[in-house]
mmCIF file of C-alpha atoms and ligand atoms in Angstrom:
data_model
loop_
_atom_site.group_PDB
_atom_site.id
_atom_site.type_symbol
_atom_site.label_atom_id
_atom_site.label_comp_id
_atom_site.label_asym_id
_atom_site.label_seq_id
_atom_site.Cartn_x
_atom_site.Cartn_y
_atom_site.Cartn_z
ATOM 1 C CA UNK A 1 387.319 165.524 -10.112
ATOM 2 C CA UNK A 2 384.234 163.771 -8.749
ATOM 3 C CA UNK A 3 381.211 165.918 -7.827
ATOM 4 C CA UNK A 4 380.553 164.077 -4.549
ATOM 5 C CA UNK A 5 381.906 161.148 -2.605
ATOM 6 C CA UNK A 6 380.132 159.226 0.165
ATOM 7 C CA UNK A 7 382.783 157.437 2.282
ATOM 8 C CA UNK A 8 382.270 154.348 4.457
ATOM 9 C CA UNK A 9 378.745 153.515 3.495
ATOM 10 C CA UNK A 10 376.830 150.374 4.478
ATOM 11 C CA UNK A 11 374.648 149.038 1.693
ATOM 12 C CA UNK A 12 371.979 146.395 2.233
ATOM 13 C CA UNK A 13 373.380 144.529 -0.810
ATOM 14 C CA UNK A 14 377.001 144.159 0.354
ATOM 15 C CA UNK A 15 378.825 142.967 3.457
ATOM 16 C CA UNK A 16 381.829 145.299 3.257
ATOM 17 C CA UNK A 17 381.735 149.079 3.665
ATOM 18 C CA UNK A 18 382.023 150.996 0.399
ATOM 19 C CA UNK A 19 382.671 154.440 -0.991
ATOM 20 C CA UNK A 20 380.191 155.795 -3.482
ATOM 21 C CA UNK A 21 381.367 158.206 -6.213
ATOM 22 C CA UNK A 22 378.929 160.587 -7.925
ATOM 23 C CA UNK A 23 379.421 162.600 -11.115
ATOM 24 C CA UNK A 24 376.973 164.470 -13.365
ATOM 25 C CA UNK A 25 374.061 163.383 -11.174
ATOM 26 C CA UNK A 26 374.846 159.626 -11.464
ATOM 27 C CA UNK A 27 376.578 156.934 -9.470
ATOM 28 C CA UNK A 28 379.875 156.335 -11.294
ATOM 29 C CA UNK A 29 381.760 153.966 -9.008
ATOM 30 C CA UNK A 30 380.997 151.862 -5.885
ATOM 31 C CA UNK A 31 384.059 150.237 -4.330
ATOM 32 C CA UNK A 32 385.685 149.488 -0.959
ATOM 33 C CA UNK A 33 387.966 152.491 -1.318
ATOM 34 C CA UNK A 34 387.852 155.389 -3.758
ATOM 35 C CA UNK A 35 390.681 157.915 -3.440
ATOM 36 C CA UNK A 36 389.777 160.240 -6.317
ATOM 37 C CA UNK A 37 389.385 163.885 -5.337
ATOM 38 C CA UNK A 38 385.817 165.225 -4.987
ATOM 39 C CA UNK A 39 384.314 168.679 -4.807
ATOM 40 C CA UNK A 40 382.456 167.610 -1.659
ATOM 41 C CA UNK A 41 382.235 164.493 0.478
ATOM 42 C CA UNK A 42 380.463 162.963 3.423
ATOM 43 C CA UNK A 43 381.763 160.296 5.846
ATOM 44 C CA UNK A 44 378.874 157.949 6.525
ATOM 45 C CA UNK A 45 380.915 156.204 9.231
ATOM 46 C CA UNK A 46 379.220 152.871 8.562
ATOM 47 C CA UNK A 47 375.693 154.237 8.380
ATOM 48 C CA UNK A 48 373.165 152.648 6.063
ATOM 49 C CA UNK A 49 372.805 154.288 2.653
ATOM 50 C CA UNK A 50 369.629 153.231 0.893
ATOM 51 C CA UNK A 51 367.828 154.270 -2.279
ATOM 52 C CA UNK A 52 365.041 156.803 -1.724
ATOM 53 C CA UNK A 53 361.958 155.662 0.080
ATOM 54 C CA UNK A 54 359.009 154.812 -2.152
ATOM 55 C CA UNK A 55 355.451 155.448 -1.075
ATOM 56 C CA UNK A 56 353.512 153.378 -3.601
ATOM 57 C CA UNK A 57 350.048 154.285 -2.211
ATOM 58 C CA UNK A 58 349.050 157.763 -1.121
ATOM 59 C CA UNK A 59 346.190 160.288 -1.349
ATOM 60 C CA UNK A 60 347.695 163.741 -1.918
ATOM 61 C CA UNK A 61 344.386 165.484 -2.731
ATOM 62 C CA UNK A 62 343.098 164.797 0.816
ATOM 63 C CA UNK A 63 346.307 165.129 2.793
ATOM 64 C CA UNK A 64 346.572 167.628 5.649
ATOM 65 C CA UNK A 65 342.761 168.250 5.549
ATOM 66 C CA UNK A 66 342.246 166.777 9.032
ATOM 67 C CA UNK A 67 339.170 168.234 10.692
ATOM 68 C CA UNK A 68 337.686 169.685 7.472
ATOM 69 C CA UNK A 69 334.788 169.933 7.690
ATOM 70 C CA UNK A 70 334.689 167.615 10.740
ATOM 71 C CA UNK A 71 336.545 164.774 12.428
ATOM 72 C CA UNK A 72 335.965 161.044 11.837
ATOM 73 C CA UNK A 73 334.257 159.911 15.054
ATOM 74 C CA UNK A 74 333.717 156.237 14.202
ATOM 75 C CA UNK A 75 337.186 155.648 12.778
ATOM 76 C CA UNK A 76 335.726 153.746 9.833
ATOM 77 C CA UNK A 77 336.568 153.825 6.139
ATOM 78 C CA UNK A 78 332.945 154.637 5.330
ATOM 79 C CA UNK A 79 332.750 157.663 7.622
ATOM 80 C CA UNK A 80 336.021 158.864 6.092
ATOM 81 C CA UNK A 81 334.511 158.561 2.589
ATOM 82 C CA UNK A 82 331.422 160.494 3.803
ATOM 83 C CA UNK A 83 333.538 163.301 5.323
ATOM 84 C CA UNK A 84 335.569 163.539 2.122
ATOM 85 C CA UNK A 85 332.353 163.845 0.060
ATOM 86 C CA UNK A 86 331.282 166.751 2.306
ATOM 87 C CA UNK A 87 334.650 168.471 1.816
ATOM 88 C CA UNK A 88 334.903 167.967 -1.933
ATOM 89 C CA UNK A 89 332.480 170.788 -2.959
ATOM 90 C CA UNK A 90 334.395 173.176 -0.686
ATOM 91 C CA UNK A 91 337.859 172.418 -2.121
ATOM 92 C CA UNK A 92 339.764 175.195 -3.770
ATOM 93 C CA UNK A 93 342.709 174.704 -6.077
ATOM 94 C CA UNK A 94 344.876 176.991 -3.933
ATOM 95 C CA UNK A 95 344.221 175.075 -0.728
ATOM 96 C CA UNK A 96 344.711 171.623 -2.236
ATOM 97 C CA UNK A 97 347.986 172.747 -3.891
ATOM 98 C CA UNK A 98 349.285 174.391 -0.742
ATOM 99 C CA UNK A 99 348.589 171.264 1.319
ATOM 100 C CA UNK A 100 350.159 168.961 -1.273
ATOM 101 C CA UNK A 101 353.301 171.089 -1.520
ATOM 102 C CA UNK A 102 353.610 171.223 2.268
ATOM 103 C CA UNK A 103 353.298 167.496 2.483
ATOM 104 C CA UNK A 104 355.993 167.065 -0.115
ATOM 105 C CA UNK A 105 358.455 169.039 2.016
ATOM 106 C CA UNK A 106 357.844 166.508 4.756
ATOM 107 C CA UNK A 107 358.322 163.709 2.256
ATOM 108 C CA UNK A 108 361.656 165.093 1.059
ATOM 109 C CA UNK A 109 362.910 165.606 4.626
ATOM 110 C CA UNK A 110 362.148 161.911 5.297
ATOM 111 C CA UNK A 111 363.816 160.792 2.068
ATOM 112 C CA UNK A 112 360.582 159.742 0.296
ATOM 113 C CA UNK A 113 361.278 160.742 -3.309
ATOM 114 C CA UNK A 114 358.984 158.421 -5.274
ATOM 115 C CA UNK A 115 355.215 158.657 -4.603
ATOM 116 C CA UNK A 116 352.217 157.077 -6.310
ATOM 117 C CA UNK A 117 349.232 159.213 -5.367
ATOM 118 C CA UNK A 118 345.631 158.527 -6.089
ATOM 119 C CA UNK A 119 343.395 161.479 -6.990
ATOM 120 C CA UNK A 120 339.616 161.392 -6.731
ATOM 121 C CA UNK A 121 338.083 161.586 -10.209
ATOM 122 C CA UNK A 122 334.506 161.462 -9.081
ATOM 123 C CA UNK A 123 334.439 165.201 -8.400
ATOM 124 C CA UNK A 124 332.866 166.618 -11.588
ATOM 125 C CA UNK A 125 335.203 169.658 -11.532
ATOM 126 C CA UNK A 126 338.337 167.423 -11.619
ATOM 127 C CA UNK A 127 339.890 170.300 -9.681
ATOM 128 C CA UNK A 128 342.295 168.080 -7.705
ATOM 129 C CA UNK A 129 343.412 166.356 -10.929
ATOM 130 C CA UNK A 130 344.485 169.689 -12.423
ATOM 131 C CA UNK A 131 346.270 170.610 -9.186
ATOM 132 C CA UNK A 132 348.195 167.377 -8.837
ATOM 133 C CA UNK A 133 349.257 167.453 -12.470
ATOM 134 C CA UNK A 134 350.686 170.953 -11.770
ATOM 135 C CA UNK A 135 352.392 169.669 -8.614
ATOM 136 C CA UNK A 136 353.890 166.682 -10.534
ATOM 137 C CA UNK A 137 355.384 169.091 -13.069
ATOM 138 C CA UNK A 138 356.605 171.719 -10.553
ATOM 139 C CA UNK A 139 358.214 169.113 -8.247
ATOM 140 C CA UNK A 140 359.703 166.743 -10.842
ATOM 141 C CA UNK A 141 363.239 167.980 -10.224
ATOM 142 C CA UNK A 142 362.991 166.633 -6.670
ATOM 143 C CA UNK A 143 360.319 163.943 -6.598
ATOM 144 C CA UNK A 144 358.898 161.288 -8.956
ATOM 145 C CA UNK A 145 355.122 161.552 -8.716
ATOM 146 C CA UNK A 146 352.819 159.070 -10.369
ATOM 147 C CA UNK A 147 349.110 159.880 -10.357
ATOM 148 C CA UNK A 148 346.228 157.343 -10.297
ATOM 149 C CA UNK A 149 342.753 158.202 -11.564
ATOM 150 C CA UNK A 150 340.814 156.999 -8.515
ATOM 151 C CA UNK A 151 337.008 156.913 -8.685
ATOM 152 C CA UNK A 152 336.487 157.212 -4.932
ATOM 153 C CA UNK A 153 332.677 156.913 -5.113
ATOM 154 C CA UNK A 154 332.776 154.018 -7.672
ATOM 155 C CA UNK A 155 333.234 154.421 -11.418
ATOM 156 C CA UNK A 156 329.824 152.787 -12.115
ATOM 157 C CA UNK A 157 328.121 154.068 -8.910
ATOM 158 C CA UNK A 158 328.877 157.702 -9.848
ATOM 159 C CA UNK A 159 326.790 159.395 -12.528
ATOM 160 C CA UNK A 160 329.124 160.004 -15.461
ATOM 161 C CA UNK A 161 331.916 158.139 -13.659
ATOM 162 C CA UNK A 162 333.379 156.576 -16.810
ATOM 163 C CA UNK A 163 333.503 159.883 -18.653
ATOM 164 C CA UNK A 164 335.174 161.617 -15.692
ATOM 165 C CA UNK A 165 337.832 158.898 -15.376
ATOM 166 C CA UNK A 166 338.556 159.080 -19.139
ATOM 167 C CA UNK A 167 338.806 162.866 -18.983
ATOM 168 C CA UNK A 168 341.306 162.579 -16.163
ATOM 169 C CA UNK A 169 343.434 160.185 -18.223
ATOM 170 C CA UNK A 170 343.215 162.552 -21.217
ATOM 171 C CA UNK A 171 344.654 165.282 -19.014
ATOM 172 C CA UNK A 172 347.748 163.204 -18.393
ATOM 173 C CA UNK A 173 347.006 161.015 -15.313
ATOM 174 C CA UNK A 174 349.362 158.033 -15.319
ATOM 175 C CA UNK A 175 347.513 155.055 -13.852
ATOM 176 C CA UNK A 176 343.968 153.660 -13.947
ATOM 177 C CA UNK A 177 342.379 153.244 -10.528
ATOM 178 C CA UNK A 178 339.252 151.570 -9.220
ATOM 179 C CA UNK A 179 337.256 150.594 -6.085
ATOM 180 C CA UNK A 180 335.212 147.491 -6.970
ATOM 181 C CA UNK A 181 334.152 146.765 -3.343
ATOM 182 C CA UNK A 182 332.403 150.142 -3.195
ATOM 183 C CA UNK A 183 330.283 149.650 -6.308
ATOM 184 C CA UNK A 184 326.607 148.901 -5.686
ATOM 185 C CA UNK A 185 326.825 145.122 -6.124
ATOM 186 C CA UNK A 186 329.449 142.405 -6.371
ATOM 187 C CA UNK A 187 328.484 142.048 -10.060
ATOM 188 C CA UNK A 188 329.071 145.750 -10.691
ATOM 189 C CA UNK A 189 332.418 145.470 -8.896
ATOM 190 C CA UNK A 190 333.420 142.788 -11.430
ATOM 191 C CA UNK A 191 332.061 144.844 -14.317
ATOM 192 C CA UNK A 192 334.104 147.847 -13.143
ATOM 193 C CA UNK A 193 337.305 145.766 -13.003
ATOM 194 C CA UNK A 194 336.812 144.487 -16.596
ATOM 195 C CA UNK A 195 336.100 147.932 -17.975
ATOM 196 C CA UNK A 196 338.998 149.635 -16.104
ATOM 197 C CA UNK A 197 341.474 146.945 -17.180
ATOM 198 C CA UNK A 198 340.373 147.247 -20.792
ATOM 199 C CA UNK A 199 340.901 151.031 -20.622
ATOM 200 C CA UNK A 200 344.431 150.425 -19.327
ATOM 201 C CA UNK A 201 345.102 147.799 -21.952
ATOM 202 C CA UNK A 202 343.951 149.967 -24.811
ATOM 203 C CA UNK A 203 345.894 153.039 -23.583
ATOM 204 C CA UNK A 204 349.062 151.170 -22.501
ATOM 205 C CA UNK A 205 348.649 152.369 -18.896
ATOM 206 C CA UNK A 206 349.302 150.841 -15.449
ATOM 207 C CA UNK A 207 346.428 149.765 -13.123
ATOM 208 C CA UNK A 208 346.213 150.201 -9.337
ATOM 209 C CA UNK A 209 342.841 149.459 -7.734
ATOM 210 C CA UNK A 210 341.705 149.737 -4.155
ATOM 211 C CA UNK A 211 340.602 146.138 -3.906
ATOM 212 C CA UNK A 212 338.667 144.435 -1.147
ATOM 213 C CA UNK A 213 339.400 147.103 1.502
ATOM 214 C CA UNK A 214 336.903 145.388 3.743
ATOM 215 C CA UNK A 215 336.669 142.863 6.609
ATOM 216 C CA UNK A 216 334.118 140.881 4.620
ATOM 217 C CA UNK A 217 335.764 137.536 3.789
ATOM 218 C CA UNK A 218 333.415 137.203 0.806
ATOM 219 C CA UNK A 219 334.782 140.397 -0.799
ATOM 220 C CA UNK A 220 336.757 138.520 -3.514
ATOM 221 C CA UNK A 221 337.335 141.071 -6.224
ATOM 222 C CA UNK A 222 340.983 140.154 -6.207
ATOM 223 C CA UNK A 223 339.961 136.949 -7.938
ATOM 224 C CA UNK A 224 338.493 138.789 -10.908
ATOM 225 C CA UNK A 225 341.239 141.372 -11.016
ATOM 226 C CA UNK A 226 343.794 138.514 -11.123
ATOM 227 C CA UNK A 227 341.778 136.813 -13.881
ATOM 228 C CA UNK A 228 341.627 139.978 -16.041
ATOM 229 C CA UNK A 229 345.331 140.669 -15.441
ATOM 230 C CA UNK A 230 346.206 137.279 -16.923
ATOM 231 C CA UNK A 231 343.560 137.302 -19.669
ATOM 232 C CA UNK A 232 344.766 140.685 -20.964
ATOM 233 C CA UNK A 233 348.406 139.885 -20.369
ATOM 234 C CA UNK A 234 348.857 142.995 -18.206
ATOM 235 C CA UNK A 235 351.140 141.237 -15.653
ATOM 236 C CA UNK A 236 353.256 143.574 -13.535
ATOM 237 C CA UNK A 237 351.355 146.615 -14.866
ATOM 238 C CA UNK A 238 348.559 145.751 -12.426
ATOM 239 C CA UNK A 239 348.577 146.324 -8.647
ATOM 240 C CA UNK A 240 345.976 145.464 -6.086
ATOM 241 C CA UNK A 241 345.988 147.798 -3.074
ATOM 242 C CA UNK A 242 344.831 146.946 0.471
ATOM 243 C CA UNK A 243 343.381 143.405 -0.011
ATOM 244 C CA UNK A 244 342.321 143.492 3.679
ATOM 245 C CA UNK A 245 339.472 141.025 3.169
ATOM 246 C CA UNK A 246 342.150 138.388 2.564
ATOM 247 C CA UNK A 247 342.894 138.639 6.306
ATOM 248 C CA UNK A 248 339.511 137.121 7.008
ATOM 249 C CA UNK A 249 339.144 134.720 4.061
ATOM 250 C CA UNK A 250 338.870 131.014 4.362
ATOM 251 C CA UNK A 251 342.365 129.396 4.312
ATOM 252 C CA UNK A 252 341.427 126.885 1.654
ATOM 253 C CA UNK A 253 340.216 129.646 -0.677
ATOM 254 C CA UNK A 254 343.460 131.609 -0.129
ATOM 255 C CA UNK A 255 345.514 128.494 -0.949
ATOM 256 C CA UNK A 256 343.921 128.482 -4.401
ATOM 257 C CA UNK A 257 344.044 132.262 -4.858
ATOM 258 C CA UNK A 258 347.746 132.938 -4.111
ATOM 259 C CA UNK A 259 349.166 130.732 -6.925
ATOM 260 C CA UNK A 260 346.768 132.332 -9.376
ATOM 261 C CA UNK A 261 347.957 135.817 -8.305
ATOM 262 C CA UNK A 262 351.623 134.761 -8.744
ATOM 263 C CA UNK A 263 350.836 133.203 -12.190
ATOM 264 C CA UNK A 264 349.231 136.457 -13.367
ATOM 265 C CA UNK A 265 352.174 138.682 -12.342
ATOM 266 C CA UNK A 266 349.881 141.014 -10.403
ATOM 267 C CA UNK A 267 351.545 143.064 -7.562
ATOM 268 C CA UNK A 268 350.092 143.978 -4.185
ATOM 269 C CA UNK A 269 350.249 146.886 -1.756
ATOM 270 C CA UNK A 270 349.493 146.769 1.971
ATOM 271 C CA UNK A 271 348.965 149.949 3.988
ATOM 272 C CA UNK A 272 349.767 148.874 7.550
ATOM 273 C CA UNK A 273 349.142 152.220 9.348
ATOM 274 C CA UNK A 274 345.708 152.727 7.849
ATOM 275 C CA UNK A 275 344.630 149.064 7.853
ATOM 276 C CA UNK A 276 345.349 148.599 11.582
ATOM 277 C CA UNK A 277 343.453 151.836 12.258
ATOM 278 C CA UNK A 278 340.363 151.321 10.067
ATOM 279 C CA UNK A 279 339.857 147.519 9.939
ATOM 280 C CA UNK A 280 338.068 145.470 12.536
ATOM 281 C CA UNK A 281 335.915 148.423 13.487
ATOM 282 C CA UNK A 282 332.738 146.307 13.469
ATOM 283 C CA UNK A 283 334.267 143.615 15.642
ATOM 284 C CA UNK A 284 333.736 143.462 19.422
ATOM 285 C CA UNK A 285 336.420 141.092 20.744
ATOM 286 C CA UNK A 286 338.569 139.598 19.383
ATOM 287 C CA UNK A 287 339.278 142.457 16.971
ATOM 288 C CA UNK A 288 340.832 141.471 13.671
ATOM 289 C CA UNK A 289 344.047 143.269 12.629
ATOM 290 C CA UNK A 290 342.788 143.388 9.067
ATOM 291 C CA UNK A 291 346.139 143.493 7.242
ATOM 292 C CA UNK A 292 346.424 141.351 4.157
ATOM 293 C CA UNK A 293 348.547 138.192 4.144
ATOM 294 C CA UNK A 294 351.938 139.738 3.278
ATOM 295 C CA UNK A 295 354.362 136.959 4.249
ATOM 296 C CA UNK A 296 352.199 134.409 2.490
ATOM 297 C CA UNK A 297 352.026 136.489 -0.700
ATOM 298 C CA UNK A 298 355.827 136.947 -0.648
ATOM 299 C CA UNK A 299 356.242 133.205 -0.157
ATOM 300 C CA UNK A 300 353.950 132.539 -3.127
ATOM 301 C CA UNK A 301 356.078 134.841 -5.338
ATOM 302 C CA UNK A 302 353.833 137.920 -5.405
ATOM 303 C CA UNK A 303 355.667 141.228 -5.084
ATOM 304 C CA UNK A 304 354.333 143.271 -2.166
ATOM 305 C CA UNK A 305 355.085 146.883 -1.232
ATOM 306 C CA UNK A 306 353.862 149.131 1.532
ATOM 307 C CA UNK A 307 352.084 152.439 1.245
ATOM 308 C CA UNK A 308 351.517 155.236 3.778
ATOM 309 C CA UNK A 309 348.031 155.875 2.237
ATOM 310 C CA UNK A 310 347.104 158.889 4.394
ATOM 311 C CA UNK A 311 348.589 161.670 6.459
ATOM 312 C CA UNK A 312 346.229 163.784 8.538
ATOM 313 C CA UNK A 313 343.045 163.415 6.508
ATOM 314 C CA UNK A 314 339.476 162.055 7.019
ATOM 315 C CA UNK A 315 340.814 158.491 7.364
ATOM 316 C CA UNK A 316 343.947 158.940 9.516
ATOM 317 C CA UNK A 317 344.790 161.749 11.947
ATOM 318 C CA UNK A 318 348.474 160.984 12.332
ATOM 319 C CA UNK A 319 351.641 160.586 10.240
ATOM 320 C CA UNK A 320 354.739 162.477 9.084
ATOM 321 C CA UNK A 321 355.128 160.676 5.769
ATOM 322 C CA UNK A 322 357.978 158.581 7.146
ATOM 323 C CA UNK A 323 358.037 155.224 5.301
ATOM 324 C CA UNK A 324 360.039 153.673 8.103
ATOM 325 C CA UNK A 325 357.148 154.275 10.437
ATOM 326 C CA UNK A 326 355.004 152.272 7.960
ATOM 327 C CA UNK A 327 357.518 149.402 7.971
ATOM 328 C CA UNK A 328 357.806 149.578 11.773
ATOM 329 C CA UNK A 329 354.035 149.126 12.103
ATOM 330 C CA UNK A 330 354.153 146.288 9.563
ATOM 331 C CA UNK A 331 356.845 144.507 11.534
ATOM 332 C CA UNK A 332 354.464 144.358 14.506
ATOM 333 C CA UNK A 333 351.092 143.759 12.857
ATOM 334 C CA UNK A 334 352.477 141.113 10.461
ATOM 335 C CA UNK A 335 354.724 139.576 13.059
ATOM 336 C CA UNK A 336 357.725 140.032 10.813
ATOM 337 C CA UNK A 337 360.612 140.580 13.239
ATOM 338 C CA UNK A 338 362.899 137.721 12.216
ATOM 339 C CA UNK A 339 366.459 138.883 11.517
ATOM 340 C CA UNK A 340 366.180 138.192 7.806
ATOM 341 C CA UNK A 341 362.776 139.858 7.609
ATOM 342 C CA UNK A 342 364.139 143.322 8.480
ATOM 343 C CA UNK A 343 365.713 143.826 5.083
ATOM 344 C CA UNK A 344 362.546 142.539 3.374
ATOM 345 C CA UNK A 345 360.551 145.195 5.266
ATOM 346 C CA UNK A 346 362.952 147.909 4.131
ATOM 347 C CA UNK A 347 362.710 146.564 0.547
ATOM 348 C CA UNK A 348 358.964 146.984 0.717
ATOM 349 C CA UNK A 349 359.353 150.729 1.241
ATOM 350 C CA UNK A 350 362.167 150.992 -1.302
ATOM 351 C CA UNK A 351 362.904 148.527 -4.156
ATOM 352 C CA UNK A 352 359.610 146.579 -3.993
ATOM 353 C CA UNK A 353 357.670 149.845 -4.162
ATOM 354 C CA UNK A 354 359.778 150.907 -7.136
ATOM 355 C CA UNK A 355 358.805 147.655 -8.828
ATOM 356 C CA UNK A 356 355.108 148.351 -8.191
ATOM 357 C CA UNK A 357 355.584 151.785 -9.770
ATOM 358 C CA UNK A 358 357.487 150.221 -12.713
ATOM 359 C CA UNK A 359 360.334 152.685 -12.120
ATOM 360 C CA UNK A 360 363.405 152.313 -14.257
ATOM 361 C CA UNK A 361 366.989 153.056 -13.141
ATOM 362 C CA UNK A 362 366.063 152.899 -9.450
ATOM 363 C CA UNK A 363 368.679 151.790 -6.894
ATOM 364 C CA UNK A 364 372.241 152.408 -5.817
ATOM 365 C CA UNK A 365 374.043 150.967 -8.806
ATOM 366 C CA UNK A 366 376.690 152.354 -11.182
ATOM 367 C CA UNK A 367 374.940 154.208 -14.023
ATOM 368 C CA UNK A 368 371.749 154.988 -12.133
ATOM 369 C CA UNK A 369 370.619 158.462 -11.167
ATOM 370 C CA UNK A 370 372.333 159.397 -7.898
ATOM 371 C CA UNK A 371 369.317 159.322 -5.561
ATOM 372 C CA UNK A 372 369.908 158.013 -2.005
ATOM 373 C CA UNK A 373 369.293 158.542 1.676
ATOM 374 C CA UNK A 374 371.884 158.260 4.487
ATOM 375 C CA UNK A 375 370.270 157.040 7.691
ATOM 376 C CA UNK A 376 371.626 157.413 11.231
ATOM 377 C CA UNK A 377 371.478 153.653 11.593
ATOM 378 C CA UNK A 378 373.863 150.870 10.641
ATOM 379 C CA UNK A 379 371.549 148.011 9.749
ATOM 380 C CA UNK A 380 368.080 147.309 8.377
ATOM 381 C CA UNK A 381 366.858 146.240 11.833
ATOM 382 C CA UNK A 382 368.116 149.501 13.360
ATOM 383 C CA UNK A 383 366.477 151.441 10.530
ATOM 384 C CA UNK A 384 363.180 149.913 11.664
ATOM 385 C CA UNK A 385 363.870 150.040 15.398
ATOM 386 C CA UNK A 386 365.105 153.631 15.566
ATOM 387 C CA UNK A 387 363.195 155.255 12.680
ATOM 388 C CA UNK A 388 366.392 157.227 12.405
ATOM 389 C CA UNK A 389 366.989 160.772 11.155
ATOM 390 C CA UNK A 390 367.881 161.143 7.496
ATOM 391 C CA UNK A 391 371.378 162.551 7.738
ATOM 392 C CA UNK A 392 371.384 163.299 3.983
ATOM 393 C CA UNK A 393 368.863 163.052 1.194
ATOM 394 C CA UNK A 394 370.384 163.160 -2.277
ATOM 395 C CA UNK A 395 368.589 163.658 -5.612
ATOM 396 C CA UNK A 396 370.471 163.688 -8.914
ATOM 397 C CA UNK A 397 373.738 164.004 -7.038
ATOM 398 C CA UNK A 398 372.659 167.069 -5.052
ATOM 399 C CA UNK A 399 371.897 167.213 -1.310
ATOM 400 C CA UNK A 400 368.280 168.367 -1.088
ATOM 401 C CA UNK A 401 367.702 167.715 2.650
ATOM 402 C CA UNK A 402 369.778 167.072 5.746
ATOM 403 C CA UNK A 403 369.128 166.501 9.447
ATOM 404 C CA UNK A 404 371.788 166.657 12.183
ATOM 405 C CA UNK A 405 372.483 163.392 13.979
ATOM 406 C CA UNK A 406 370.483 162.840 17.149
ATOM 407 C CA UNK A 407 372.291 162.480 20.501
ATOM 408 C CA UNK A 408 370.857 162.552 24.004
ATOM 409 C CA UNK A 409 372.696 163.906 27.004
ATOM 410 C CA UNK A 410 372.044 161.929 30.144
ATOM 411 C CA UNK A 411 372.966 163.269 33.562
ATOM 412 C CA UNK A 412 373.166 160.503 36.166
ATOM 413 C CA UNK A 413 375.798 161.815 38.600
ATOM 414 C CA UNK A 414 377.998 162.807 35.640
ATOM 415 C CA UNK A 415 377.205 163.685 32.090
ATOM 416 C CA UNK A 416 376.968 160.899 29.513
ATOM 417 C CA UNK A 417 376.102 161.200 25.790
ATOM 418 C CA UNK A 418 373.989 158.532 24.141
ATOM 419 C CA UNK A 419 374.397 158.127 20.409
ATOM 420 C CA UNK A 420 371.263 156.663 18.971
ATOM 421 C CA UNK A 421 373.082 154.788 16.207
ATOM 422 C CA UNK A 422 374.315 152.151 18.724
HETATM 423 FE FE1 FE2 B 501 344.037 154.397 -0.451
#
């Protein structure tokens, strides 16, 4: 007897509809028709079943703090950092934890079950580090949380920044973070990259730096991060987040940079919602979009994923932690609406994000942990177009969230129902 059976599923990897059998928390068979009895089953009726959404770049210590202690009036990254520095001394463990746990209920409802969150390690109390380590442990049954030691104010710019970052890693933080463009000088940015990569190398850790989150085309820290990635042989263990300066770089320089990135194995993350909101703020007209060169990086062979980055915090007042909203924004800002690009966009909030996080056993394949999401949509393009409800969210073979299908009733001289899946 199977534990669970999903009937008539559409998978992005296959043309025909399939049934998906689940036993002991794992996918045990995927085939056009499975007739074995099951304790419970769901008829997907052709709806898209995808692996859980992956948010490869988030800030859970700041989430849901919008308006504390004040709102960001300029809409710039730098005012956001200033507001966060005003809030930091006021943070309490209880409040940070309560906000993080509330956010995670939103994540689960939207089918986002793998999250890489940065945590600020330039607060001398490391209060948020302790909180997020607790949250990672308490929520591990439902969500894979990876935590990055993120020196928000600069690891060299902050007094004792190196010691604080090392203390955070000693506590059990998973990934080494950085912010070279926020150090005092370009040279110190490079120095920070070399030191942070050497820490990751010696401890066998992953690296994910905020890198060149700027409209300055001469912010070229990605060049040095790529160099150190190759020199130390870190390859796919390293990720560069944001890379917004690449939007404004000279084309000739980028034509040299992209092959070097591909050669090193470095991965990249773009944060479309936040980049379109924060970048170009010093421009009059025309205003730059400020997103990094995603299609070009993919073309060059660099893996790219999307992050949500923020939900209702000093940098971004909106959001529901819906990764399809991120992909929808990306489709517009990156001009990626070709028919074949829809599935690539969905990959960037699922499998490509899982690759950034170096997750193992991810995906709807026999033998893997039975984690998946059933969407009220029948194709990748509809998943983007409709940002559909998550009919079911499954983790380890158990349904942990569900939302009823959406239908509108239209009355135009007679009642008509509109099903949003068509
Ligand atoms: Fe970020």
